[in-house]
PDB file of C-alpha atoms in Angstrom:
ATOM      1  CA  UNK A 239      50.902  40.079  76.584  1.00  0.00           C
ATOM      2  CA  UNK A 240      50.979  36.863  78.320  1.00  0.00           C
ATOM      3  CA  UNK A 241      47.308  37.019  79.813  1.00  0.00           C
ATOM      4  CA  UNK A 242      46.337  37.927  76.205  1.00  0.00           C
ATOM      5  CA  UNK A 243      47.891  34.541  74.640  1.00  0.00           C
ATOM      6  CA  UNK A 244      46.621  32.271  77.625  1.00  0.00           C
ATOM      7  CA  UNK A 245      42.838  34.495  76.895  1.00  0.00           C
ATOM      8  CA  UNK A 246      43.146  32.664  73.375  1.00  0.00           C
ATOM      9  CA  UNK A 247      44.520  29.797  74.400  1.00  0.00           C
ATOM     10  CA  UNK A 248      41.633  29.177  76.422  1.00  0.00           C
ATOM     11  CA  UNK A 249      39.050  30.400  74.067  1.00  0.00           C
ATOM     12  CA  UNK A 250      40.449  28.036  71.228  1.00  0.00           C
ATOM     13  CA  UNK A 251      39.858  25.318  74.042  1.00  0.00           C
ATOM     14  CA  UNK A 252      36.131  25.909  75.058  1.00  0.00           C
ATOM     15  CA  UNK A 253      35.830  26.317  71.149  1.00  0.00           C
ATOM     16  CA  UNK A 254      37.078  22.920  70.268  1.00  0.00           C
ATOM     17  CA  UNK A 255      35.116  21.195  73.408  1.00  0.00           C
ATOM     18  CA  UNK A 256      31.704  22.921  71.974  1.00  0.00           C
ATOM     19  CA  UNK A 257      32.701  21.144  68.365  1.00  0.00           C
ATOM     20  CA  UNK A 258      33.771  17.427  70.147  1.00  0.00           C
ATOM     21  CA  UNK A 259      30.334  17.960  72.201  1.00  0.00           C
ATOM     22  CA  UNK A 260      28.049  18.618  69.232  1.00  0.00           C
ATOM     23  CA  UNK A 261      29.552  15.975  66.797  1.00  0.00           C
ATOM     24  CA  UNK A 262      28.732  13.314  70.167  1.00  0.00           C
ATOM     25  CA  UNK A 263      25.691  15.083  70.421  1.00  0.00           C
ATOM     26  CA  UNK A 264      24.966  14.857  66.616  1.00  0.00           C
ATOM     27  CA  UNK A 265      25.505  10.964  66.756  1.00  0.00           C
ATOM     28  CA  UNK A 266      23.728  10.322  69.411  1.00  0.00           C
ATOM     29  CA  UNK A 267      20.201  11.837  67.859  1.00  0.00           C
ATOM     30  CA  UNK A 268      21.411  10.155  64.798  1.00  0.00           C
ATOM     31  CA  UNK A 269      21.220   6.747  66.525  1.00  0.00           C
ATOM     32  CA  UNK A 270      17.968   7.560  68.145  1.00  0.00           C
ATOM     33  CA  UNK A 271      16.330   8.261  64.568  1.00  0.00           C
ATOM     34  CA  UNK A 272      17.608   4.952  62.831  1.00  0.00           C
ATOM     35  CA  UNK A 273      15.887   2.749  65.710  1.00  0.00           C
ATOM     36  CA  UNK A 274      12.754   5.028  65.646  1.00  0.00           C
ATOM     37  CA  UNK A 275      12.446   4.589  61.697  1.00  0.00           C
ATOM     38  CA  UNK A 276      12.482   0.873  61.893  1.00  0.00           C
ATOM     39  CA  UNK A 277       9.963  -1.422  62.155  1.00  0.00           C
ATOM     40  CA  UNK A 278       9.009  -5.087  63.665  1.00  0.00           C
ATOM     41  CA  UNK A 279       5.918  -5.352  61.017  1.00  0.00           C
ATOM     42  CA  UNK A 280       6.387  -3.039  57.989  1.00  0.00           C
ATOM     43  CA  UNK A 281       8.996  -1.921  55.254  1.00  0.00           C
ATOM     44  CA  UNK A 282       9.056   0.090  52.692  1.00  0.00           C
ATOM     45  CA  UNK A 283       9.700  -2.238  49.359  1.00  0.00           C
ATOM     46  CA  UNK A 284      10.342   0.567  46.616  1.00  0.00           C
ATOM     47  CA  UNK A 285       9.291   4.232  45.959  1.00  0.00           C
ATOM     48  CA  UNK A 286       9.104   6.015  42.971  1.00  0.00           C
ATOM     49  CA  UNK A 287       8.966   9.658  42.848  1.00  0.00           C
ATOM     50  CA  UNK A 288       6.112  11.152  39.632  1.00  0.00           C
ATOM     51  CA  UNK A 289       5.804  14.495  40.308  1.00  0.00           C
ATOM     52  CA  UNK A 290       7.338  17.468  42.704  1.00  0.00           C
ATOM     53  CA  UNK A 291       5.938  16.205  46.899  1.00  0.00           C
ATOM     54  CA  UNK A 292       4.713  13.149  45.429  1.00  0.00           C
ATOM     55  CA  UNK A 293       5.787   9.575  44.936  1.00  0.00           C
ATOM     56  CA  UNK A 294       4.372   6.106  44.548  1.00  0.00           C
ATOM     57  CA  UNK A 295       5.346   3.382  47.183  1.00  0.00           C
ATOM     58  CA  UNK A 296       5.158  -0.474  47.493  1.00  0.00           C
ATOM     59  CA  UNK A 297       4.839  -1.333  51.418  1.00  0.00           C
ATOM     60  CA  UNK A 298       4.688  -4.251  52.732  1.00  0.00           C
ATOM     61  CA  UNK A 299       2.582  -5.597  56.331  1.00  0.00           C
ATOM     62  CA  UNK A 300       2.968  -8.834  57.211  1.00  0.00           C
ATOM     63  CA  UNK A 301       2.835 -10.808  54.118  1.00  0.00           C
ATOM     64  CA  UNK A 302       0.509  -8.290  51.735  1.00  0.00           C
ATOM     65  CA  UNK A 303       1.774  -6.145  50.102  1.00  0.00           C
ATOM     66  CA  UNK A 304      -0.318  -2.415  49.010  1.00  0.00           C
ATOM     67  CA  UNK A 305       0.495   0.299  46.466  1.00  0.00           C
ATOM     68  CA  UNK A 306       0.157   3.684  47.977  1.00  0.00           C
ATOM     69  CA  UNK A 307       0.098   7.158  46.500  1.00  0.00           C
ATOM     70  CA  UNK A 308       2.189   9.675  48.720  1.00  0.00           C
ATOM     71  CA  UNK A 309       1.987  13.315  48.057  1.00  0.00           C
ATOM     72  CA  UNK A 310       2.409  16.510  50.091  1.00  0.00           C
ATOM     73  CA  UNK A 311      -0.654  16.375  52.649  1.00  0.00           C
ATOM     74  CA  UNK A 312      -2.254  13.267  51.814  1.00  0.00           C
ATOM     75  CA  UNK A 313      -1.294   8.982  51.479  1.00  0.00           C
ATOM     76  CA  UNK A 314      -4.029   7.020  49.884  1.00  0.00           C
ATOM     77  CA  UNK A 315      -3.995   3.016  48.929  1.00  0.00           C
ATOM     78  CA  UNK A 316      -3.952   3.016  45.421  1.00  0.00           C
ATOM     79  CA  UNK A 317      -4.158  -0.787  45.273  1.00  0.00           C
ATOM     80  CA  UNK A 318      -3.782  -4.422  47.155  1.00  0.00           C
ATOM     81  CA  UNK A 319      -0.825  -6.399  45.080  1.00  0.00           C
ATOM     82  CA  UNK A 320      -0.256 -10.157  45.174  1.00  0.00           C
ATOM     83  CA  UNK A 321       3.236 -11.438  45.495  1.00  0.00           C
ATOM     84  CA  UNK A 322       3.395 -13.134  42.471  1.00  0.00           C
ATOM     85  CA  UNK A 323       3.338  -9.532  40.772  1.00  0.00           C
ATOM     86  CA  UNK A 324       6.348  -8.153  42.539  1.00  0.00           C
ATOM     87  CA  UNK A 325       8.455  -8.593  39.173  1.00  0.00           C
ATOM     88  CA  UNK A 326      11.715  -6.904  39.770  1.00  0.00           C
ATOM     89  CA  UNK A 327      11.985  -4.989  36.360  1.00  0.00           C
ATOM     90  CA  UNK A 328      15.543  -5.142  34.562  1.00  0.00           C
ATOM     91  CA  UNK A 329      17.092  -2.010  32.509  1.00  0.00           C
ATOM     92  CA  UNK A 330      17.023  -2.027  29.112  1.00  0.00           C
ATOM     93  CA  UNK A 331      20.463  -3.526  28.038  1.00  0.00           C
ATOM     94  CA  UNK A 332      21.292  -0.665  25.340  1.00  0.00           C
ATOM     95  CA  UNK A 333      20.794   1.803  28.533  1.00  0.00           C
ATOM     96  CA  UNK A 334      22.661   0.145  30.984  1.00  0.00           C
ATOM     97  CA  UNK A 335      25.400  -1.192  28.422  1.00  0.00           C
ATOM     98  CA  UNK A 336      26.084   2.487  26.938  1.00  0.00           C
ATOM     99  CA  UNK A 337      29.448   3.065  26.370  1.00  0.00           C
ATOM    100  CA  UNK A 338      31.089   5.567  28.695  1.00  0.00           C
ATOM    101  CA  UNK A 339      32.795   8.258  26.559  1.00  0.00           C
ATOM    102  CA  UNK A 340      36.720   8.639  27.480  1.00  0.00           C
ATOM    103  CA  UNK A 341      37.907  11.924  29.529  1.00  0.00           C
ATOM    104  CA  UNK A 342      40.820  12.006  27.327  1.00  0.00           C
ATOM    105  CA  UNK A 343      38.623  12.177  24.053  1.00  0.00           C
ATOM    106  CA  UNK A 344      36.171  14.552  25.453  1.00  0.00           C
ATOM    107  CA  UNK A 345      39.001  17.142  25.915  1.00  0.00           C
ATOM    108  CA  UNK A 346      40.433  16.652  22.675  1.00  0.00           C
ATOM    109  CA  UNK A 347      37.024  17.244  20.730  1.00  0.00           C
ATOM    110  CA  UNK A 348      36.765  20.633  23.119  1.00  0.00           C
ATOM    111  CA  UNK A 349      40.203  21.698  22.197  1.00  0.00           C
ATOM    112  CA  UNK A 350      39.517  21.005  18.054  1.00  0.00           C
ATOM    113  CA  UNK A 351      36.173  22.609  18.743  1.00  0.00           C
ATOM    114  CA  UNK A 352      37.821  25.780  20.154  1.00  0.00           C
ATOM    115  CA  UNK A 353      40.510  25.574  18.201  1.00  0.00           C
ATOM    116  CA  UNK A 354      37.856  25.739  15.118  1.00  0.00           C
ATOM    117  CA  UNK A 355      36.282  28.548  16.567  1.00  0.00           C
ATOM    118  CA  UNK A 356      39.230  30.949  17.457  1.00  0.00           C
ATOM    119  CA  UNK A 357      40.408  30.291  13.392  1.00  0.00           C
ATOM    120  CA  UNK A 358      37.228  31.018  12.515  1.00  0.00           C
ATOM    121  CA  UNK A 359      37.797  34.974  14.536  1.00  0.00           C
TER     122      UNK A 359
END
């Protein structure tokens, strides 16, 4: 009975060691990729997805600036864009100034809604 506890015992050890040594493992890798993604000369400014595997991105080099098209299998320069014409654009104010509806009222119109409905069987 003994050798059986100190069999899981040890199990639940080498278990827990695997874990600890994939989550350092994990973070390591994870490190690797941030450096790799950077770079000294180019950044991505925006991206905006239009479709399903395909987007529309402003990247800079340098100090120009270029509109590319980015789909699935295939990046073309859409066009060259001047400085001056990197407007940041502002939500409309009635979309970003909606008012939030409260939790409280939300589940009071569901309850008078089923309420309504279970009078009506």
């Amino acid at each position: 009975m003994l050798g059986g506890i100190l069999t899981a015992v040890g199990t639940l050890c080498i278990v827990v060691l695997i874990i600890y040594l994939s989550y350092v493992a994990a973070r390591l890798v994870a490190k690797g990729s941030v450096r790799a993604g950077r770079s000294q000369y180019m950044r991505m400014v925006d991206q905006l997805p239009v479709g399903q595997d395909r987007s529309v991105s402003v990247i800079q080099v340098g100090d120009r600036y270029f509109l590319l098209g980015i789909a699935e299998k295939e990046i073309g320069m859409l066009a060259e864009l001047e400085e001056e014409g990197l407007i940041p654009l502002q939500e409309e104010e009635s979309v970003s100034q909606a008012p939030v509806p409260d939790f409280k009222d939300l589940l009071s119109k569901l309850g008078d809604a089923r309420k309504h409905w279970n009078d009506k069987k």
